[in-house]
Coordinates of C-alpha atoms and ligand atoms in Angstrom, one line a residue:
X286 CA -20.3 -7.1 -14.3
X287 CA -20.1 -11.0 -13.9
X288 CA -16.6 -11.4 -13.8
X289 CA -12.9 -9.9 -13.7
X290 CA -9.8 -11.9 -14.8
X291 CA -6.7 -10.1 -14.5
X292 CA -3.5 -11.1 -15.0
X293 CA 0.8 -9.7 -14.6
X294 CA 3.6 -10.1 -16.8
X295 CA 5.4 -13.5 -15.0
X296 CA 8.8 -12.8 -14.0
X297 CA 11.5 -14.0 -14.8
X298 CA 13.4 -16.0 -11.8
X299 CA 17.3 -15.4 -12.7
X300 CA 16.9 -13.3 -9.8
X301 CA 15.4 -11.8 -7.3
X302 CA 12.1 -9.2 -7.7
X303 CA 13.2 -5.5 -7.8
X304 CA 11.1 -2.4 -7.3
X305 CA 9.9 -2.6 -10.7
X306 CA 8.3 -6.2 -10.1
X307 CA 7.0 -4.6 -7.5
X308 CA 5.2 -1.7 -9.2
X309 CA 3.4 -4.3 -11.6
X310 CA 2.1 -6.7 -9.3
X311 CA 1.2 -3.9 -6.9
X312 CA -1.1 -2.1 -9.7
X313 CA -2.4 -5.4 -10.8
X314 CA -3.2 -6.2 -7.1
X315 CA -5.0 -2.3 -7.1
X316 CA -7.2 -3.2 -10.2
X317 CA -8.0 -6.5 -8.9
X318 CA -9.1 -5.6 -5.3
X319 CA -11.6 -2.3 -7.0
X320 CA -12.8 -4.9 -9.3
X321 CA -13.4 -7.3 -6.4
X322 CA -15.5 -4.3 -4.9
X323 CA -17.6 -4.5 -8.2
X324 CA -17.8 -8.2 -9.3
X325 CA -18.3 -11.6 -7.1
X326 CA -15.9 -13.7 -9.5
X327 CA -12.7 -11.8 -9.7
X328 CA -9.8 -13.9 -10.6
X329 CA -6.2 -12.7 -10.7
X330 CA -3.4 -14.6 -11.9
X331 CA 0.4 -14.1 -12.1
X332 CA 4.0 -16.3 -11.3
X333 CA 7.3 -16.9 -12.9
X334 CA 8.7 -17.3 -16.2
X335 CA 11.6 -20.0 -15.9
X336 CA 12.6 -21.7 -19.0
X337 CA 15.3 -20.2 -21.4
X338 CA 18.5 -20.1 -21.7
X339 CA 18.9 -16.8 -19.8
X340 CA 18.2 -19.4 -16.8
X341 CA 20.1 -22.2 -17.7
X342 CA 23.4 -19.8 -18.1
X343 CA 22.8 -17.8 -14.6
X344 CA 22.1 -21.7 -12.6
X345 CA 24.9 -22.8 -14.6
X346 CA 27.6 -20.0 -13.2
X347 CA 26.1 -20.9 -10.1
X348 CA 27.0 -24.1 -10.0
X349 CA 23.4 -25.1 -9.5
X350 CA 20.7 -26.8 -11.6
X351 CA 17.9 -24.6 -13.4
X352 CA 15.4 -26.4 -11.4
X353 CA 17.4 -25.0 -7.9
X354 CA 17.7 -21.6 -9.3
X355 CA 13.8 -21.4 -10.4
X356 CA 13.1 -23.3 -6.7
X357 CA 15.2 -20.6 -5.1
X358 CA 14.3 -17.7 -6.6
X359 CA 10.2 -18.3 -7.4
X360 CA 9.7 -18.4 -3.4
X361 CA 11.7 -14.7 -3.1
X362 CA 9.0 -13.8 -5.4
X363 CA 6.2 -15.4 -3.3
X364 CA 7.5 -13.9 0.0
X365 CA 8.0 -10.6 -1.4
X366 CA 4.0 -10.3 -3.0
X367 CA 3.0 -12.0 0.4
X368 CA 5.0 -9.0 2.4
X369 CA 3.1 -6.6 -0.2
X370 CA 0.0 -7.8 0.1
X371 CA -0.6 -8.9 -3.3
X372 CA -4.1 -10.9 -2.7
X373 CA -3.8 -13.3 -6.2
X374 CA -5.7 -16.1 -6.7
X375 CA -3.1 -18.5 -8.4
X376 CA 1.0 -18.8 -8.7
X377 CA 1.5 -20.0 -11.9
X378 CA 5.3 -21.5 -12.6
X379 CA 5.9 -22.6 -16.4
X380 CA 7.6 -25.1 -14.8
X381 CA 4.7 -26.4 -13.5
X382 CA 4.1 -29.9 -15.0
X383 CA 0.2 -29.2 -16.2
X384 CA 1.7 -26.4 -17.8
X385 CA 4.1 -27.8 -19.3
X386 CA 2.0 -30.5 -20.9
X387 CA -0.3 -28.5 -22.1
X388 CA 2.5 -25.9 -23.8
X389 CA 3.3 -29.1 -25.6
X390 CA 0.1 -29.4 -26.8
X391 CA -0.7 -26.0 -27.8
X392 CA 2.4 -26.2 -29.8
X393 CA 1.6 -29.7 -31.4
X394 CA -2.1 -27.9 -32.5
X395 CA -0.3 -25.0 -34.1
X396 CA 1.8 -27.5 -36.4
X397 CA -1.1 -29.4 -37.4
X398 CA -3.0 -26.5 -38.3
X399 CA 0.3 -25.6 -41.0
X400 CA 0.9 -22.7 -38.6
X401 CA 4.3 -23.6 -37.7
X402 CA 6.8 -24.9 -40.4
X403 CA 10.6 -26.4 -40.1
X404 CA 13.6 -23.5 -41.4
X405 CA 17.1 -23.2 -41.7
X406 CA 18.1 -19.6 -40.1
X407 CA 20.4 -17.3 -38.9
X408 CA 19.8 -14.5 -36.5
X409 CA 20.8 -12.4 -33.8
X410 CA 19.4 -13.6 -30.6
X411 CA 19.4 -11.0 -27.3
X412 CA 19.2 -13.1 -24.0
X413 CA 18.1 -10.6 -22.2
X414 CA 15.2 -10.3 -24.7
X415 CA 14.8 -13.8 -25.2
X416 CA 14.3 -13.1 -28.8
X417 CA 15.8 -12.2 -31.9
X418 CA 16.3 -9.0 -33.1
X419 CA 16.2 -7.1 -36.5
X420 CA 19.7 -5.7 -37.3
X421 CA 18.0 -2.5 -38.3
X422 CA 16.5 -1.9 -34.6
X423 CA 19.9 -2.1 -32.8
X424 CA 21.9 0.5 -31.4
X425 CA 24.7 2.4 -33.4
X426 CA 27.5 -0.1 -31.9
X427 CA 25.3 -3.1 -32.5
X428 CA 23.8 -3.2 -29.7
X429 CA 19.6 -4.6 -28.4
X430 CA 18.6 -0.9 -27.7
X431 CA 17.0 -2.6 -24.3
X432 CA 19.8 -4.6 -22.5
X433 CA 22.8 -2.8 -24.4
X434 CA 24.3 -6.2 -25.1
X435 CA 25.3 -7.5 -27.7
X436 CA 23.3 -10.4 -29.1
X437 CA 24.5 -13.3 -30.3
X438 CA 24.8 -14.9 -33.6
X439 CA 22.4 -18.3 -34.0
X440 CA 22.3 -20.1 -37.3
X441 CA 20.0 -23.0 -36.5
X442 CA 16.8 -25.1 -38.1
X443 CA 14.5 -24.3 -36.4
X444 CA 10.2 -24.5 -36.3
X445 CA 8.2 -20.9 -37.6
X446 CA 5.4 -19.3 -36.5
X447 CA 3.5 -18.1 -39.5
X448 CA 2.9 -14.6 -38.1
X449 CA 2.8 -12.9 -41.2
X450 CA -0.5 -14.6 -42.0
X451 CA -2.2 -13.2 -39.2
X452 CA -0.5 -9.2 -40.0
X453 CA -3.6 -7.9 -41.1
X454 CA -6.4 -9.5 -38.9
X455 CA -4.4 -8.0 -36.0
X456 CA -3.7 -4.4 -37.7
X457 CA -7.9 -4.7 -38.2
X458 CA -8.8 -5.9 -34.5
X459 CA -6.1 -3.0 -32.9
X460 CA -8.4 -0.5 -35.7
X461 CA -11.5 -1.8 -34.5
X462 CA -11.0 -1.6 -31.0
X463 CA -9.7 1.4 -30.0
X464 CA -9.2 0.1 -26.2
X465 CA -7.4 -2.8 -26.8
X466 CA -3.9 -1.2 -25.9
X467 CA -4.0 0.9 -23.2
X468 CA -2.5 3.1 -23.1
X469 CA -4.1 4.1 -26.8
X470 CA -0.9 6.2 -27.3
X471 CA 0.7 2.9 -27.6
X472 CA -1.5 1.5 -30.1
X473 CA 0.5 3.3 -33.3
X474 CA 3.9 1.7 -31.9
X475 CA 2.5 -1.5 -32.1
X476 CA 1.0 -0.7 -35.7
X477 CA 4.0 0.4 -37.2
X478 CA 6.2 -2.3 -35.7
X479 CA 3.2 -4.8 -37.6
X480 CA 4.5 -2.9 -40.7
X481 CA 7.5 -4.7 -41.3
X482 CA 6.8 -7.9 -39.0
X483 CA 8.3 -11.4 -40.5
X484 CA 7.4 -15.3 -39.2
X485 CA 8.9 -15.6 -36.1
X486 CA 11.6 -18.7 -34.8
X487 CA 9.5 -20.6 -31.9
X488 CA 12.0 -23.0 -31.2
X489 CA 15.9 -23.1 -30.0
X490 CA 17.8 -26.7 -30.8
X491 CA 18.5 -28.4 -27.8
X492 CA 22.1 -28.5 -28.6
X493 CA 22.0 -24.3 -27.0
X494 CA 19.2 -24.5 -25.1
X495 CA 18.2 -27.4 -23.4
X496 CA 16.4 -25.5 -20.1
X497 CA 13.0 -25.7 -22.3
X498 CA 9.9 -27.5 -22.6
X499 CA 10.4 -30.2 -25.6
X500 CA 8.7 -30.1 -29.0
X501 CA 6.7 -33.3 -29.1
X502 CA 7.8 -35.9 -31.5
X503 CA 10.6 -33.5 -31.5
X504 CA 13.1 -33.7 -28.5
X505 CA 15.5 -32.2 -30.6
X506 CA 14.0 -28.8 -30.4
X507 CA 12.9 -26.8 -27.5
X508 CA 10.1 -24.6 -27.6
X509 CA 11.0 -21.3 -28.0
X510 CA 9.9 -19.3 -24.7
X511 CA 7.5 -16.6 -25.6
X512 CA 5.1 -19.6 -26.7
X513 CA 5.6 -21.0 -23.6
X514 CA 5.3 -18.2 -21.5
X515 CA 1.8 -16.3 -23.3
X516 CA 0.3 -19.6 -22.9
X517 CA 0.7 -19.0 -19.2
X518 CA -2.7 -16.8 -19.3
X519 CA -4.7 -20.3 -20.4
X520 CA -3.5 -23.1 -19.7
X521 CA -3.5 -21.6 -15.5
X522 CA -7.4 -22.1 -16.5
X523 CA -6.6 -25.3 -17.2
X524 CA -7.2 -24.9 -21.6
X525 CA -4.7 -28.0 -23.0
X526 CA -5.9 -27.1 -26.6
X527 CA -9.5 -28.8 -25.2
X528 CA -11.8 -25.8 -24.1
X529 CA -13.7 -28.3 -21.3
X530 CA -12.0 -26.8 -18.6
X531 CA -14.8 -25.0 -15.9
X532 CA -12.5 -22.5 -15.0
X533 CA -11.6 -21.8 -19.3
X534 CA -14.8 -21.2 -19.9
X535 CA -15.7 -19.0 -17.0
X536 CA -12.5 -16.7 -17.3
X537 CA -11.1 -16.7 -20.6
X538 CA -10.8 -14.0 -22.5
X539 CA -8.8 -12.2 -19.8
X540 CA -10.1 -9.1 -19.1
X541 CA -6.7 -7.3 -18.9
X542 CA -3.0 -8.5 -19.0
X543 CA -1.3 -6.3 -17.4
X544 CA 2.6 -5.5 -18.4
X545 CA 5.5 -3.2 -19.1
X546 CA 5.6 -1.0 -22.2
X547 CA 8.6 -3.4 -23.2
X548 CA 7.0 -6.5 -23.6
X549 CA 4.2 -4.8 -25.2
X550 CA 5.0 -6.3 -28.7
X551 CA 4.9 -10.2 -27.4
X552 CA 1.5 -9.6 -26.2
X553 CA -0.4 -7.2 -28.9
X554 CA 1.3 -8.9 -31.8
X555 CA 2.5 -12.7 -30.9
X556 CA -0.4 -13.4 -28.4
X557 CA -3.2 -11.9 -30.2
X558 CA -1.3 -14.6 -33.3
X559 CA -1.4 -17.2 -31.2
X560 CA -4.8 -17.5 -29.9
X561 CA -6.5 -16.7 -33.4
X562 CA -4.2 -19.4 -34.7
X563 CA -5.7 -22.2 -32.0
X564 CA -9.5 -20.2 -32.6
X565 CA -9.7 -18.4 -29.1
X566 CA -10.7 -15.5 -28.4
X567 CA -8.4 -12.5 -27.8
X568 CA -8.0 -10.5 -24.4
X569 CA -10.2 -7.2 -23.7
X570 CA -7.7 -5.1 -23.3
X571 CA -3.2 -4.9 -22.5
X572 CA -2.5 -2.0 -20.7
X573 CA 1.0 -1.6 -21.1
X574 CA 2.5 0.3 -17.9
X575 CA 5.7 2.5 -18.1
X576 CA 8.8 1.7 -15.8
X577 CA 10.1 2.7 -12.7
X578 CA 13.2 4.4 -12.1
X579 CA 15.3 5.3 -9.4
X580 CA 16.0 8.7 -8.1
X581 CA 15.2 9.3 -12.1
X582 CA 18.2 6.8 -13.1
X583 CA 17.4 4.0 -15.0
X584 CA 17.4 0.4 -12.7
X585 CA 20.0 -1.9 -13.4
X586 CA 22.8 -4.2 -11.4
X587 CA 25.8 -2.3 -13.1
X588 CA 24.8 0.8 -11.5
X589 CA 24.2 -1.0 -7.9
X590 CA 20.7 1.2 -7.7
X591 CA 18.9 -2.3 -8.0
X592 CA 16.3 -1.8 -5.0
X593 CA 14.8 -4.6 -3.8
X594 CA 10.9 -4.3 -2.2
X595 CA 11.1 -5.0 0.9
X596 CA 14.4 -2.8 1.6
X597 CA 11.6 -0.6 1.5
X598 CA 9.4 -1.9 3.9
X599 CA 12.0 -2.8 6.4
X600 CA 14.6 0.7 5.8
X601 CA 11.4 2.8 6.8
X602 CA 10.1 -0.1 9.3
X603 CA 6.5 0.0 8.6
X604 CA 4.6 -2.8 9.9
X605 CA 1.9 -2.4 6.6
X606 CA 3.1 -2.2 3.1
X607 CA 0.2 0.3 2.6
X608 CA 2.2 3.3 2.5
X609 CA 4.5 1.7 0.0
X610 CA 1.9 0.7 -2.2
X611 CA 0.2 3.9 -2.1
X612 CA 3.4 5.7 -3.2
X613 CA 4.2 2.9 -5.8
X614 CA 0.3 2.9 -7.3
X615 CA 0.5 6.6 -7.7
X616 CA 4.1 7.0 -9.5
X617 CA 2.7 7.5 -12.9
X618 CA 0.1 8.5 -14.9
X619 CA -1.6 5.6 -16.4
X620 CA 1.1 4.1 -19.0
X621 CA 3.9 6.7 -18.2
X622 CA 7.1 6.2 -16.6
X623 CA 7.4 6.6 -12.7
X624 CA 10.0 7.3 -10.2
X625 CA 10.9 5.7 -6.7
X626 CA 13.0 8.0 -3.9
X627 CA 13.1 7.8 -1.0
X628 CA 12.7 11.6 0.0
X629 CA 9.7 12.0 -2.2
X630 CA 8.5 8.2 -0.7
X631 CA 8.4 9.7 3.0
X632 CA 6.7 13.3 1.8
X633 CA 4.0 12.4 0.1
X634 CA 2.7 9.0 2.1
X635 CA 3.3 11.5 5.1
X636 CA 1.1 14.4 3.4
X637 CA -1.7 12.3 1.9
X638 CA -1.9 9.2 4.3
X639 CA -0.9 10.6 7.8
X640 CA -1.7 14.3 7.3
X641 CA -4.7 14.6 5.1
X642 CA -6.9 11.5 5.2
X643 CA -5.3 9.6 8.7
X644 CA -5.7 12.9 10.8
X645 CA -8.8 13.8 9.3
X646 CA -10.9 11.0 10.6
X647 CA -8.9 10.8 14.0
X648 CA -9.8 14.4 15.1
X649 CA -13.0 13.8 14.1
X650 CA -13.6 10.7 16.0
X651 CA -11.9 13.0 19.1
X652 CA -14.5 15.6 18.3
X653 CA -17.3 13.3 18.5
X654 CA -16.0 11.7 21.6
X655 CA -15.5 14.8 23.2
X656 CA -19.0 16.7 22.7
X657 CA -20.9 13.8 21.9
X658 CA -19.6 11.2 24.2
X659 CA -18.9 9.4 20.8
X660 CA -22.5 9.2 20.2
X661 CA -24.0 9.3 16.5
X662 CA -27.2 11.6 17.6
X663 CA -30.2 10.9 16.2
X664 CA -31.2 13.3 13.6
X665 CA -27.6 14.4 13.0
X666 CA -27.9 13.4 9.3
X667 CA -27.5 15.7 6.9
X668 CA -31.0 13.8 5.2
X669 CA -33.1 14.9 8.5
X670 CA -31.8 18.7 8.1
X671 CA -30.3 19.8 5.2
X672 CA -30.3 23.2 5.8
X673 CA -28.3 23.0 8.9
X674 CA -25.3 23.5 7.8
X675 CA -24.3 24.8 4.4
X676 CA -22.4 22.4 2.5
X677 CA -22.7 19.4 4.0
X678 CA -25.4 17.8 1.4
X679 CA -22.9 19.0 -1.5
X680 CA -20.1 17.7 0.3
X681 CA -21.8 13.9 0.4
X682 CA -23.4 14.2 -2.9
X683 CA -19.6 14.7 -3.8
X684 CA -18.0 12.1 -2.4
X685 CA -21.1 9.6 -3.9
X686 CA -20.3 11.2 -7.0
X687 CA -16.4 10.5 -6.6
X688 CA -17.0 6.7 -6.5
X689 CA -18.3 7.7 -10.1
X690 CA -15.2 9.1 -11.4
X691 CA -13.3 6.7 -9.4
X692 CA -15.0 4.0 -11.4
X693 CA -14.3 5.4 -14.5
X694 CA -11.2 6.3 -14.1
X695 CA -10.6 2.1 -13.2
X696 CA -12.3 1.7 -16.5
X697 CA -9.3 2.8 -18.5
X698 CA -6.8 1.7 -15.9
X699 CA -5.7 5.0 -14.5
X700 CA -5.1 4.2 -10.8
X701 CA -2.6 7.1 -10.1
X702 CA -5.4 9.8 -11.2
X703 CA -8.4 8.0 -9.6
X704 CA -6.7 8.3 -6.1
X705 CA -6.0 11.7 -7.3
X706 CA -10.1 11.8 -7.2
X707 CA -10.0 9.9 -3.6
X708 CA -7.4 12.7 -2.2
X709 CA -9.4 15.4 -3.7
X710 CA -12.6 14.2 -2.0
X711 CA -10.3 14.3 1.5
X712 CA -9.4 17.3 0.8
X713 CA -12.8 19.1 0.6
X714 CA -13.8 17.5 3.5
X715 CA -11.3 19.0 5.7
X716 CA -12.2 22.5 4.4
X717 CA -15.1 21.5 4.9
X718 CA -14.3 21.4 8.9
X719 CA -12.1 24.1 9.0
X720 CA -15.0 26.5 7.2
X721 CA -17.4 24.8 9.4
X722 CA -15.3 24.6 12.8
X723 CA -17.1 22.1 15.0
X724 CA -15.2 23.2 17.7
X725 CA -16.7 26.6 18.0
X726 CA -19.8 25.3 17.3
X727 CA -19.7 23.1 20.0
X728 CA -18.1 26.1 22.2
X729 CA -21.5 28.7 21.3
X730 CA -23.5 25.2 21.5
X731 CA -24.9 25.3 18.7
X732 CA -24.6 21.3 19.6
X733 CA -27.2 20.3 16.0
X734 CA -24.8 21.8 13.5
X735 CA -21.9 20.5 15.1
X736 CA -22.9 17.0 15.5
X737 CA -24.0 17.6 11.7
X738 CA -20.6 18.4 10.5
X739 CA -18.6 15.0 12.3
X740 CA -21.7 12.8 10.8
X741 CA -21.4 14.1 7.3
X742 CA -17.5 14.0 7.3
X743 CA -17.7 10.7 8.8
X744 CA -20.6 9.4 6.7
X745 CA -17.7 11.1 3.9
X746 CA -14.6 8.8 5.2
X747 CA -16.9 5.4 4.8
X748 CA -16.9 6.2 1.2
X749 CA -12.9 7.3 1.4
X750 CA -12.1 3.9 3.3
X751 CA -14.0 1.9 0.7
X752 CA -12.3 4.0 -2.2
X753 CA -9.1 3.7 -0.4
X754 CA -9.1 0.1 0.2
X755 CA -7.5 -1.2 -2.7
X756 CA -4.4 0.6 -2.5
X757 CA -3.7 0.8 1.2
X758 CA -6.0 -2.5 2.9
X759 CA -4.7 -2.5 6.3
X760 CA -5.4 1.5 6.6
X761 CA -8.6 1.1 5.2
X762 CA -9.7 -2.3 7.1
X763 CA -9.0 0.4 10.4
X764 CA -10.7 3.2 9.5
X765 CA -13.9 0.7 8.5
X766 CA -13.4 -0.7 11.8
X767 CA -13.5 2.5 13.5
X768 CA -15.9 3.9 11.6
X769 CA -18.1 0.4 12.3
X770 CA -18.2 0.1 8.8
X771 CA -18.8 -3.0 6.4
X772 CA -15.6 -2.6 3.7
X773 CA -17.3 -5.6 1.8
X774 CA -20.1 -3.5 0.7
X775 CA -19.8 -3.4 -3.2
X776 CA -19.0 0.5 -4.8
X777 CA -22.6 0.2 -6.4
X778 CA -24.2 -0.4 -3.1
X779 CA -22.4 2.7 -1.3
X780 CA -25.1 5.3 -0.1
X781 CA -24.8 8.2 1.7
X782 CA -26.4 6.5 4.9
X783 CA -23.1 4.7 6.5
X784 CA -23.1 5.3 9.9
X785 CA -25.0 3.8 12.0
X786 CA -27.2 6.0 15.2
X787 CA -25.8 5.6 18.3
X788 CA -22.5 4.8 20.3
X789 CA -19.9 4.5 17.7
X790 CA -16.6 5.0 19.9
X791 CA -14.9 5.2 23.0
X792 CA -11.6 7.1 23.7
X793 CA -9.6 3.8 23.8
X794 CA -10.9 2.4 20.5
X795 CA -9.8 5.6 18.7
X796 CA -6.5 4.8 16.7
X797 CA -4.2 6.6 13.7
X798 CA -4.5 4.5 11.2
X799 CA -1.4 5.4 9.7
X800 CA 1.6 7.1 11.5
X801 CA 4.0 9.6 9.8
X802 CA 6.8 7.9 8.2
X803 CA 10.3 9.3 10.2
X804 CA 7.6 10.6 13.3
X805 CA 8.4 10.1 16.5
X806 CA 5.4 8.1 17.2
X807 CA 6.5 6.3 14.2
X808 CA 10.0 5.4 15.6
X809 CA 8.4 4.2 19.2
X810 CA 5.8 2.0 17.8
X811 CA 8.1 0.5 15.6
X812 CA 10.7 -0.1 19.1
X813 CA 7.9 -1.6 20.9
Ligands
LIG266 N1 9.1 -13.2 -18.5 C1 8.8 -12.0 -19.3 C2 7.3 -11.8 -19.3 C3 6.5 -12.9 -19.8 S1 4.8 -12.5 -19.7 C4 4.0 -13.8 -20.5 C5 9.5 -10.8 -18.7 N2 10.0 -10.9 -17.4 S2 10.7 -9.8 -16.6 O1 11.0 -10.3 -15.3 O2 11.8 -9.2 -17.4 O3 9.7 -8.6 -16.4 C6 8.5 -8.8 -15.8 C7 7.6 -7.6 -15.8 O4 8.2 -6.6 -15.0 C8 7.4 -7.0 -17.2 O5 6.1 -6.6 -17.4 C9 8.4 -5.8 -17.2 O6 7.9 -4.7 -18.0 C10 8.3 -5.4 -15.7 N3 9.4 -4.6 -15.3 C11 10.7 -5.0 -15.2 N4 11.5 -3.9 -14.8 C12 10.7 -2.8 -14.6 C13 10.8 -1.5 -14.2 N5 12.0 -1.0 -13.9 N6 9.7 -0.8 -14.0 C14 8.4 -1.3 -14.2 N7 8.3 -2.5 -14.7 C15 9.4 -3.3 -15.0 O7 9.6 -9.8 -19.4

């Protein structure tokens, strides 16, 4: 693979990031780090969406400027993917001046081309949508079926996007490539919606909307938002309708966008319209992810169940966001809809992380300290005797053959059931111990067997903390450390020959790398 560019949804800033933010950026941030343990060049992009007049009506009750609100609330957006851990590689704000210029650009291109045309219209506009709706979608009271508002009426000349031109090279490039939405579930949706699809308004006048970038030539008009905001995805590679840029021609075409299921139409239909309109090439794949609920109830500000993601973080005091991005990463199955509580939150990081995998490796690392002095013995490897004890070449030739099925899961972005893979692997392995039991080895000192069984489990968790890593870094950078392990080995490179011979750890150096949520441990080391 040479390279990997990945990319979010960008957020809107008339707020502050929820939960559901949250759950995007932190699978986007789980792809990116497993691709970045398969490619040198992996790029990942994502930022803020802040023109419209969605913004411009929240800074206005205020009684701040757009610019102040999109100041304010892009750095709550930063902080909170810092406090996550989300390792991108550029913050890109539409309000961004190079971005700006080159939306302008883009735009300009697309009229010369006689892609974009001048018309008279009247419509029903959702804010929350930013776009205007057919009256035969809404709800029974006239409602957008999304936001359950009712959308407003615009009658305004504005410039159109000829997207009925492109109807049936999309329909063909969704046939032909069967992986382009991801879920492939989703791919009929988008079909049938192409059905009836019309030309599309890409500008607002800037009598209603003046928080926009300006049509060139044009200041009357402001360019509608979705143009704006797709273009996001090039012109962060620096593409201003010239493909010269170093970093265009490296990374483009994306190899994912990653978004929600509703914002699935802007980017299968209007994107994919866009860039065969200015003769670029279209994105590998959109893997549209469900949403997030809370305690199975639908998210929203009305309801006061709006959960921020650091409450999280800071309610349960954990000094990693690991745990929380564990829990969040495996929610759903790849494109269905997930579900955050706090109950659940606490069982299963406590099962998986603390119980299964965290204890695993630290009573093993005990073991080895106690009958081996925390000596790796030469000839302890299952290669020098594989007969020694039964199971331990299948158990390794397992957990090599998980990073397989790891892999592939990653290939059709299913992160939930790949660590699925990673917690079945752990869980072998400790039945591996208890059918093996080291300690009464050790006790009839049959001393080669057992120093066979802690190699070959800890030979296991080298592969577990590289397979681990992207979802839960901190826990996996201290298992590698304890385990004297190099995390930046690549998954193609893992073997089944980890650990080094010799003194591997004292008593002291021995550490849980993750401590039950709610424990009492938990609560002293969080006092200290
Ligand atoms: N600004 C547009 C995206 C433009 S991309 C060129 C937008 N912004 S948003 O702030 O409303 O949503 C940003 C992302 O968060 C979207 O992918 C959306 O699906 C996702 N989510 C918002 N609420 C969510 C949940 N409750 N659960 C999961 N994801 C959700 O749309």
């Amino acid at each position: 693979m040479d390279k990997f560019y990945i990319t979010t949804a960008i957020d809107y800033v008339n707020g502050a990031p929820h939960i559901g933010h949250a759950y995007e950026k932190i699978i986007t941030d789980v792809i990116a780090r497993h691709y970045s343990q398969r490619t040198d060049d992996m790029y990942f992009l994502t930022g803020t969406d802040e023109h419209g007049i969605k913004i411009q009506k929240t800074a206005a009750a205020k009684g701040i400027t757009p610019k102040e609100l999109c100041d304010e609330n892009a750095q709550k957006f930063k902080d909170a993917w810092n406090a996550l851990d989300i390792n991108y590689n550029q913050f890109i704000r539409t309000t961004d001046d190079y971005h700006e210029k080159a939306v302008q650009k883009i735009f300009k291109k697309l009229v010369e081309k006689g892609d974009i045309y001048k018309h008279s219209y009247e419509g029903l506009y959702c804010q929350g949508c930013e776009c205007f709706l057919n009256p035969k979608d809404l709800t029974e009271d006239g409602l957008c079926p999304d936001h359950l508002k009712k959308p407003e009426v615009v009658k305004e000349e504005n410039y159109f996007f000829k997207l009925t031109k492109y109807k049936d090279a999309i329909i063909k490039h969704i046939k032909d490539n069967p992986d382009f939405i991801v879920p492939a579930f989703r791919a009929n949706e988008v079909l049938n919606q192409l059905e009836d699809i019309q030309d599309i308004s890409v500008s607002r006048a800037k009598s209603n909307v003046q928080w926009g970038i300006d049509v060139l030539d044009d200041p009357e008009q402001s360019i509608y938002v979705w143009i704006d905001a797709l273009s996001n995805y090039i012109t962060a590679l620096g593409y201003d309708t010239e493909t010269n840029s170093e970093k265009y021609n490296k990374y483009w075409p994306a190899d994912v966008h990653v978004i929600g299921k509703d914002i699935l139409k802007f980017h299968s239909i209007y994107w994919p319209a866009f860039l065969m309109a200015l003769d670029l090439p279209l994105p590998k794949h959109i893997f549209a992810h469900g949403w997030i609920t809370i305690d199975e109830t639908k998210m929203s500000k009305s309801l006061g169940n709006v959960i921020s993601p650091t409450s999280v973080i800071e309610n349960f005091e954990l000094k990693e966001p690991d745990a929380f991005r564990y829990y969040m990463a495996t929610s759903a199955p790849c494109g269905r809809d997930g579900n955050y509580s706090d109950d659940d939150f606490k069982e299963k990081v406590n099962a998986h992380l603390a119980n299964s995998m965290g204890n695993l490796l630290n009573r093993t690392l005990s073991m080895l300290v106690k009958y081996f002095d925390g000596e790796i013995k030469e000839g302890s490897k299952v290669a020098s005797h594989p007969e020694l004890v039964s199971g331990s070449l299948e158990l390794l030739k397992k957990a090599l053959g998980t990073v397989k099925i790891v892999e592939n899961h990653f290939n059709h972005f299913e992160i939930a059931e790949a660590a699925q893979e990673i917690m079945n692997i752990v869980d072998l392995t400790n039945k591996f111990v208890t059918d093996n039991a080291p300690w009464t080895l050790a006790k009839e000192e049959k001393m080669a067997e057992c120093a066979q069984v802690l190699t070959t489990v800890l030979e296991v968790m080298c592969i577990v903390a590289a397979l681990i890593y992207p979802y839960c870094p901190n826990i996996a950078k201290s298992m590698a450390k304890q385990l004297s392990f190099d995390l930046s080995v690549k998954l193609d490179d893992l073997t089944a020959d980890n650990i080094k011979n010799g003194k591997l750890i004292s008593k002291e150096e021995i550490t849980p790398v993750f401590l039950r949520v709610d424990s009492e441990l938990a609560d002293k080391s969080s006092k200290k």
